[in-house]
mmCIF file of C-alpha atoms and ligand atoms in Angstrom:
data_model
loop_
_atom_site.group_PDB
_atom_site.id
_atom_site.type_symbol
_atom_site.label_atom_id
_atom_site.label_comp_id
_atom_site.label_asym_id
_atom_site.label_seq_id
_atom_site.Cartn_x
_atom_site.Cartn_y
_atom_site.Cartn_z
ATOM 1 C CA MET A 1 116.085 124.339 70.229
ATOM 2 C CA GLN A 2 113.049 122.096 69.762
ATOM 3 C CA ALA A 3 110.866 125.015 68.804
ATOM 4 C CA MET A 4 113.593 125.984 66.273
ATOM 5 C CA ARG A 5 113.807 122.417 65.036
ATOM 6 C CA LEU A 6 110.212 122.520 64.212
ATOM 7 C CA ILE A 7 110.269 125.462 62.182
ATOM 8 C CA ALA A 8 113.259 124.369 60.408
ATOM 9 C CA THR A 9 111.841 121.123 59.550
ATOM 10 C CA GLN A 10 109.113 122.721 57.827
ATOM 11 C CA VAL A 11 111.875 123.337 54.972
ATOM 12 C CA LEU A 12 114.457 120.862 55.681
ATOM 13 C CA LYS A 13 112.639 117.571 55.040
ATOM 14 C CA ASN A 14 114.314 113.940 55.554
ATOM 15 C CA GLU A 15 116.889 114.912 57.945
ATOM 16 C CA ARG A 16 119.820 112.685 57.895
ATOM 17 C CA GLN A 17 121.760 111.260 60.755
ATOM 18 C CA TYR A 18 125.308 112.526 60.895
ATOM 19 C CA GLU A 19 127.071 109.155 59.804
ATOM 20 C CA GLY A 20 130.384 109.303 57.892
ATOM 21 C CA GLY A 21 131.135 112.918 59.121
ATOM 22 C CA ALA A 22 134.783 113.996 59.190
ATOM 23 C CA ASN A 23 134.432 115.678 62.583
ATOM 24 C CA PRO A 24 133.033 114.292 65.736
ATOM 25 C CA ARG A 25 129.613 115.656 66.123
ATOM 26 C CA LYS A 26 127.520 114.916 69.269
ATOM 27 C CA THR A 27 124.050 115.472 69.724
ATOM 28 C CA LEU A 28 122.967 118.493 71.950
ATOM 29 C CA GLN A 29 119.323 117.278 71.903
ATOM 30 C CA PRO A 30 117.372 114.550 70.173
ATOM 31 C CA ASN A 31 118.139 115.095 66.400
ATOM 32 C CA VAL A 32 120.102 118.150 66.954
ATOM 33 C CA TYR A 33 123.727 118.060 66.565
ATOM 34 C CA GLU A 34 126.438 120.490 67.827
ATOM 35 C CA VAL A 35 128.705 122.184 65.208
ATOM 36 C CA GLY A 36 131.531 119.625 66.162
ATOM 37 C CA ALA A 37 134.369 122.259 66.212
ATOM 38 C CA PRO A 38 136.057 124.077 68.940
ATOM 39 C CA LEU A 39 135.274 127.699 69.109
ATOM 40 C CA GLU A 40 138.668 128.896 68.700
ATOM 41 C CA ALA A 41 139.185 126.780 65.481
ATOM 42 C CA TRP A 42 138.870 128.950 62.034
ATOM 43 C CA LEU A 43 136.395 127.044 60.095
ATOM 44 C CA HIS A 44 137.249 127.623 56.402
ATOM 45 C CA TYR A 45 134.233 127.828 54.048
ATOM 46 C CA HIS A 46 132.881 124.332 52.968
ATOM 47 C CA HIS A 47 130.005 122.676 51.447
ATOM 48 C CA GLU A 48 128.601 120.250 53.851
ATOM 49 C CA MET A 49 129.563 116.513 53.263
ATOM 50 C CA ALA A 50 131.226 117.286 49.918
ATOM 51 C CA TYR A 51 133.871 114.547 50.683
ATOM 52 C CA ILE A 52 131.566 111.457 50.319
ATOM 53 C CA GLY A 53 129.547 110.419 47.615
ATOM 54 C CA SER A 54 126.139 110.854 49.382
ATOM 55 C CA SER A 55 126.042 114.600 50.186
ATOM 56 C CA THR A 56 123.297 116.791 51.496
ATOM 57 C CA THR A 57 121.141 119.518 49.733
ATOM 58 C CA MET A 58 120.632 121.627 52.840
ATOM 59 C CA VAL A 59 122.023 122.566 56.203
ATOM 60 C CA SER A 60 120.326 124.468 59.084
ATOM 61 C CA PHE A 61 121.581 126.504 61.911
ATOM 62 C CA MET A 62 119.499 127.323 64.886
ATOM 63 C CA CYS A 63 120.988 130.096 67.270
ATOM 64 C CA ASN A 64 120.700 129.088 70.951
ATOM 65 C CA LYS A 65 123.388 131.061 72.634
ATOM 66 C CA ILE A 66 125.321 133.977 70.914
ATOM 67 C CA PRO A 67 127.881 136.674 72.557
ATOM 68 C CA ALA A 68 126.961 140.239 72.623
ATOM 69 C CA GLU A 69 129.523 140.879 69.686
ATOM 70 C CA GLY A 70 130.488 138.695 66.869
ATOM 71 C CA GLY A 71 130.059 134.991 66.718
ATOM 72 C CA TYR A 72 128.805 135.053 63.261
ATOM 73 C CA THR A 73 128.644 132.330 60.747
ATOM 74 C CA PHE A 74 129.189 133.463 57.138
ATOM 75 C CA VAL A 75 128.023 132.181 53.854
ATOM 76 C CA SER A 76 129.800 132.528 50.451
ATOM 77 C CA ASP A 77 128.183 133.305 47.255
ATOM 78 C CA ASN A 78 128.816 129.987 45.309
ATOM 79 C CA VAL A 79 127.914 131.010 42.115
ATOM 80 C CA ALA A 80 130.346 134.157 42.136
ATOM 81 C CA ALA A 81 133.073 131.799 43.879
ATOM 82 C CA THR A 82 132.503 129.381 40.871
ATOM 83 C CA GLU A 83 133.005 131.980 38.252
ATOM 84 C CA SER A 84 136.163 133.616 40.120
ATOM 85 C CA ILE A 85 137.760 130.333 40.490
ATOM 86 C CA LEU A 86 137.103 129.277 36.788
ATOM 87 C CA ALA A 87 138.747 132.520 35.595
ATOM 88 C CA THR A 88 142.035 131.336 37.066
ATOM 89 C CA PRO A 89 144.600 128.688 35.912
ATOM 90 C CA PHE A 90 143.950 127.026 39.472
ATOM 91 C CA GLY A 91 140.310 126.757 38.759
ATOM 92 C CA GLN A 92 140.878 125.201 35.288
ATOM 93 C CA LYS A 93 143.088 122.795 36.711
ATOM 94 C CA LEU A 94 140.566 121.807 39.324
ATOM 95 C CA LYS A 95 138.039 121.356 36.578
ATOM 96 C CA GLU A 96 140.482 119.117 34.653
ATOM 97 C CA LEU A 97 141.916 116.847 37.372
ATOM 98 C CA GLY A 98 139.469 116.987 39.892
ATOM 99 C CA ILE A 99 140.620 116.371 43.626
ATOM 100 C CA CYS A 100 141.410 113.671 46.010
ATOM 101 C CA TYR A 101 140.308 113.629 49.800
ATOM 102 C CA HIS A 102 142.852 112.040 52.135
ATOM 103 C CA ARG A 103 141.736 111.116 55.452
ATOM 104 C CA ASP A 104 143.509 109.311 58.344
ATOM 105 C CA LEU A 105 140.958 108.548 60.943
ATOM 106 C CA THR A 106 142.343 107.472 64.576
ATOM 107 C CA ASP A 107 141.563 104.413 66.387
ATOM 108 C CA ARG A 108 139.541 105.267 69.709
ATOM 109 C CA ASP A 109 141.012 102.276 71.734
ATOM 110 C CA SER A 110 144.474 103.550 71.075
ATOM 111 C CA PHE A 111 143.380 106.741 72.932
ATOM 112 C CA ILE A 112 141.785 105.165 76.126
ATOM 113 C CA ASP A 113 143.084 107.165 79.129
ATOM 114 C CA ARG A 114 145.229 109.289 76.795
ATOM 115 C CA VAL A 115 144.940 112.916 75.943
ATOM 116 C CA GLU A 116 143.666 112.855 72.238
ATOM 117 C CA TYR A 117 146.707 114.781 70.676
ATOM 118 C CA GLY A 118 146.552 114.505 67.051
ATOM 119 C CA VAL A 119 142.797 113.258 67.179
ATOM 120 C CA TYR A 120 140.139 114.664 64.733
ATOM 121 C CA ASN A 121 137.958 111.686 64.428
ATOM 122 C CA HIS A 122 138.185 108.217 65.290
ATOM 123 C CA TRP A 123 137.077 105.672 62.839
ATOM 124 C CA GLN A 124 134.690 104.018 65.248
ATOM 125 C CA GLN A 125 132.817 107.314 65.437
ATOM 126 C CA SER A 126 132.994 108.191 61.690
ATOM 127 C CA MET A 127 131.895 104.604 60.379
ATOM 128 C CA LEU A 128 129.515 104.049 63.328
ATOM 129 C CA THR A 129 131.018 100.544 64.222
ATOM 130 C CA ASP A 130 133.607 98.950 66.530
ATOM 131 C CA ASP A 131 134.395 96.286 64.094
ATOM 132 C CA GLN A 132 137.243 96.576 61.738
ATOM 133 C CA ASP A 133 135.755 94.652 58.633
ATOM 134 C CA GLN A 134 132.607 96.370 59.079
ATOM 135 C CA ALA A 135 134.493 99.883 59.039
ATOM 136 C CA ILE A 136 136.217 98.927 55.913
ATOM 137 C CA ALA A 137 132.953 97.575 54.290
ATOM 138 C CA GLU A 138 131.245 100.826 55.362
ATOM 139 C CA ALA A 139 133.925 102.973 53.846
ATOM 140 C CA ARG A 140 134.075 101.185 50.718
ATOM 141 C CA SER A 141 130.026 101.206 50.553
ATOM 142 C CA ARG A 142 130.442 105.029 50.542
ATOM 143 C CA GLY A 143 133.034 105.022 47.565
ATOM 144 C CA LEU A 144 136.280 105.467 49.438
ATOM 145 C CA THR A 145 139.178 103.464 49.006
ATOM 146 C CA ALA A 146 140.179 102.273 52.649
ATOM 147 C CA GLU A 147 143.206 100.552 54.066
ATOM 148 C CA TRP A 148 144.683 99.993 57.656
ATOM 149 C CA GLY A 149 147.728 102.008 58.598
ATOM 150 C CA GLU A 150 149.853 102.154 61.619
ATOM 151 C CA ASP A 151 148.270 102.311 65.064
ATOM 152 C CA ARG A 152 145.099 101.063 63.635
ATOM 153 C CA LYS A 153 144.402 104.073 61.563
ATOM 154 C CA LEU A 154 141.787 103.805 58.944
ATOM 155 C CA LYS A 155 143.291 105.622 55.822
ATOM 156 C CA THR A 156 140.665 106.534 53.166
ATOM 157 C CA ARG A 157 141.046 108.206 49.731
ATOM 158 C CA TYR A 158 138.009 109.520 47.501
ATOM 159 C CA THR A 159 138.673 110.993 44.238
ATOM 160 C CA ILE A 160 135.915 113.126 42.754
ATOM 161 C CA SER A 161 135.202 116.234 40.827
ATOM 162 C CA ALA A 162 135.948 119.707 42.485
ATOM 163 C CA PHE A 163 132.303 120.760 41.141
ATOM 164 C CA GLU A 164 128.977 119.387 41.260
ATOM 165 C CA TYR A 165 125.905 120.333 38.849
ATOM 166 C CA PHE A 166 123.256 121.882 40.605
ATOM 167 C CA PRO A 167 119.831 121.513 38.664
ATOM 168 C CA GLN A 168 118.117 124.491 39.797
ATOM 169 C CA VAL A 169 120.747 126.990 38.293
ATOM 170 C CA ASP A 170 121.527 124.336 35.612
ATOM 171 C CA ARG A 171 125.235 124.753 36.070
ATOM 172 C CA ASN A 172 128.372 123.128 37.456
ATOM 173 C CA LEU A 173 129.231 124.923 40.755
ATOM 174 C CA LEU A 174 132.209 124.753 42.683
ATOM 175 C CA TYR A 175 131.852 122.007 45.546
ATOM 176 C CA SER A 176 135.086 121.704 47.525
ATOM 177 C CA SER A 177 137.423 123.856 49.578
ATOM 178 C CA MET A 178 140.298 123.888 52.022
ATOM 179 C CA ALA A 179 138.234 122.816 54.860
ATOM 180 C CA ASP A 180 139.345 119.296 53.615
ATOM 181 C CA ASP A 181 142.948 120.247 53.803
ATOM 182 C CA GLY A 182 145.340 120.041 56.695
ATOM 183 C CA ALA A 183 145.139 123.736 56.629
ATOM 184 C CA TRP A 184 141.723 122.993 58.394
ATOM 185 C CA PHE A 185 143.811 122.476 61.738
ATOM 186 C CA ASP A 186 145.886 125.497 61.691
ATOM 187 C CA THR A 187 143.883 126.870 64.584
ATOM 188 C CA TRP A 188 142.696 123.498 66.079
ATOM 189 C CA PRO A 189 143.596 122.627 69.656
ATOM 190 C CA LEU A 190 145.660 119.385 70.086
ATOM 191 C CA VAL A 191 146.292 119.229 66.158
ATOM 192 C CA GLN A 192 147.616 122.422 65.212
ATOM 193 C CA HIS A 193 151.264 121.493 66.354
ATOM 194 C CA LEU A 194 151.371 118.812 63.908
ATOM 195 C CA PRO A 195 153.193 119.174 60.672
ATOM 196 C CA PRO A 196 151.163 118.969 57.359
ATOM 197 C CA GLU A 197 152.034 115.349 56.555
ATOM 198 C CA ASP A 198 150.681 114.164 59.990
ATOM 199 C CA ARG A 199 147.503 115.912 60.118
ATOM 200 C CA PRO A 200 144.252 113.899 59.598
ATOM 201 C CA LEU A 201 142.986 115.342 56.454
ATOM 202 C CA LYS A 202 144.867 116.417 53.166
ATOM 203 C CA LEU A 203 143.588 117.583 49.926
ATOM 204 C CA THR A 204 145.433 117.069 46.614
ATOM 205 C CA PHE A 205 144.508 117.259 42.825
ATOM 206 C CA GLY A 206 142.638 114.201 41.621
ATOM 207 C CA ASP A 207 146.179 112.861 40.077
ATOM 208 C CA LEU A 208 147.379 112.830 43.675
ATOM 209 C CA THR A 209 149.810 115.932 42.824
ATOM 210 C CA GLU A 210 149.954 118.482 45.503
ATOM 211 C CA MET A 211 148.569 122.105 45.613
ATOM 212 C CA THR A 212 151.164 124.832 46.029
ATOM 213 C CA ARG A 213 150.803 127.272 48.902
ATOM 214 C CA GLU A 214 149.757 129.935 46.475
ATOM 215 C CA GLU A 215 147.021 127.607 44.936
ATOM 216 C CA LYS A 216 145.661 126.817 48.453
ATOM 217 C CA GLN A 217 145.736 130.458 49.356
ATOM 218 C CA LEU A 218 143.828 131.375 46.269
ATOM 219 C CA PHE A 219 141.320 128.753 47.007
ATOM 220 C CA ILE A 220 140.611 130.268 50.521
ATOM 221 C CA ASP A 221 140.622 133.956 49.247
ATOM 222 C CA ILE A 222 138.159 133.109 46.470
ATOM 223 C CA TYR A 223 135.481 131.971 49.018
ATOM 224 C CA ASP A 224 136.565 134.895 51.189
ATOM 225 C CA ARG A 225 135.903 137.636 48.374
ATOM 226 C CA HIS A 226 132.286 136.424 48.269
ATOM 227 C CA GLY A 227 131.376 136.505 52.094
ATOM 228 C CA ILE A 228 128.204 137.354 53.535
ATOM 229 C CA PRO A 229 127.749 137.425 57.337
ATOM 230 C CA ILE A 230 124.757 136.063 59.087
ATOM 231 C CA PRO A 231 124.442 138.193 62.211
ATOM 232 C CA TRP A 232 122.941 135.777 64.705
ATOM 233 C CA LYS A 233 120.272 136.718 67.251
ATOM 234 C CA VAL A 234 119.067 134.061 69.945
ATOM 235 C CA GLY A 235 115.985 132.077 68.198
ATOM 236 C CA ASP A 236 117.224 132.754 64.682
ATOM 237 C CA VAL A 237 116.905 129.828 62.200
ATOM 238 C CA ALA A 238 119.188 129.768 59.082
ATOM 239 C CA LEU A 239 118.697 127.420 56.322
ATOM 240 C CA ILE A 240 121.334 127.245 53.835
ATOM 241 C CA CYS A 241 121.295 125.759 50.434
ATOM 242 C CA ASN A 242 124.378 123.464 50.326
ATOM 243 C CA TYR A 243 125.027 124.218 46.526
ATOM 244 C CA ARG A 244 124.184 127.842 46.333
ATOM 245 C CA PHE A 245 126.485 128.689 49.275
ATOM 246 C CA ALA A 246 129.448 127.511 51.200
ATOM 247 C CA HIS A 247 129.467 128.382 54.721
ATOM 248 C CA GLY A 248 132.179 129.043 57.346
ATOM 249 C CA ARG A 249 133.357 131.100 60.182
ATOM 250 C CA PRO A 250 136.493 132.608 61.687
ATOM 251 C CA GLY A 251 137.661 131.640 65.255
ATOM 252 C CA ILE A 252 135.523 132.762 68.103
ATOM 253 C CA HIS A 253 136.985 134.181 71.365
ATOM 254 C CA LEU A 254 134.382 134.534 73.945
ATOM 255 C CA LYS A 255 134.417 137.081 76.814
ATOM 256 C CA GLU A 256 133.827 135.758 80.365
ATOM 257 C CA GLY A 257 130.179 134.651 80.971
ATOM 258 C CA GLU A 258 129.543 134.328 77.218
ATOM 259 C CA ASP A 259 128.638 131.521 75.206
ATOM 260 C CA ARG A 260 127.942 130.463 71.645
ATOM 261 C CA GLU A 261 125.790 127.436 70.754
ATOM 262 C CA LEU A 262 124.298 126.605 67.404
ATOM 263 C CA GLY A 263 122.231 123.607 66.522
ATOM 264 C CA VAL A 264 122.746 121.764 63.130
ATOM 265 C CA LEU A 265 120.473 119.711 61.009
ATOM 266 C CA ILE A 266 121.570 118.043 57.940
ATOM 267 C CA GLY A 267 119.156 117.940 55.084
ATOM 268 C CA GLU A 268 118.120 115.495 52.605
ATOM 269 C CA SER A 269 120.863 113.188 51.036
ATOM 270 C CA PHE A 270 121.674 113.154 47.316
ATOM 271 C CA ASN A 271 124.160 111.367 45.345
ATOM 272 C CA ARG A 272 126.579 113.341 43.953
ATOM 273 C CA LEU A 273 126.565 113.647 40.135
ATOM 274 C CA GLN A 274 129.692 115.614 39.620
ATOM 275 C CA THR A 275 129.604 117.600 36.446
ATOM 276 C CA PHE A 276 128.086 117.679 32.939
ATOM 277 C CA GLU A 277 130.486 118.598 30.080
ATOM 278 C CA ASP A 278 127.723 121.090 28.612
ATOM 279 C CA LYS A 279 127.048 122.969 31.916
ATOM 280 C CA TRP A 280 130.024 125.042 32.597
HETATM 281 FE FE1 LIG B 1 129.375 122.697 58.142
#
């Protein structure tokens, strides 16, 4: 893993720590994070860290263990996905209204000696502090509105464009997905049983109106239509431009004795510019 990391960091400069993440990532080795999702969960296409003001330009995966068949990561051609979505009324609505990310982060102290039913990430882990005031301050410094809910849940809201300007192609590109909706948990152990309104994530339009089921399905289908597999072999290093591609994978079901382990590096930060009127 460290040898792959040395190669990846020739391209991916100024790695960032995975603070503020939605999901609980642990380190596999120094500076190498795990993917942070159960294997059986279906990971919808997404742009890394699209849900906070400080996003990342690049993400790298390093293949340490892989089953004999499958276990692929997929990338979706985001220029094609952008064109496809803007050709629909839903895409035009996204362009006009923007989106709002709703997150309910659970309290770690409420789950001591309890099975973590309904837990995605604790605010202590996401905000890297045990202090409630500091957690609020940290969330606000990231441009989120934040308040405490029942059971010391930290409820954050963030309204932003569904698109992001990409300087290298000089265009606004799609920069949001159903990975930030309750649908992310449809195949997630200990959370999938919850009804949508109780799940830790939710995506709405920027004016807080709900997306219909058909609109959500279209959002998923558009990325799927432009998917490209990465057929992993142990030792492979992938460097993925976070604007040009979304990434994701279906659920993985290993055979006995098989394993899948990818290391993740998060690239240089950038502050989201959102969109420019003359760059559609
Ligand atoms: Fe990711």
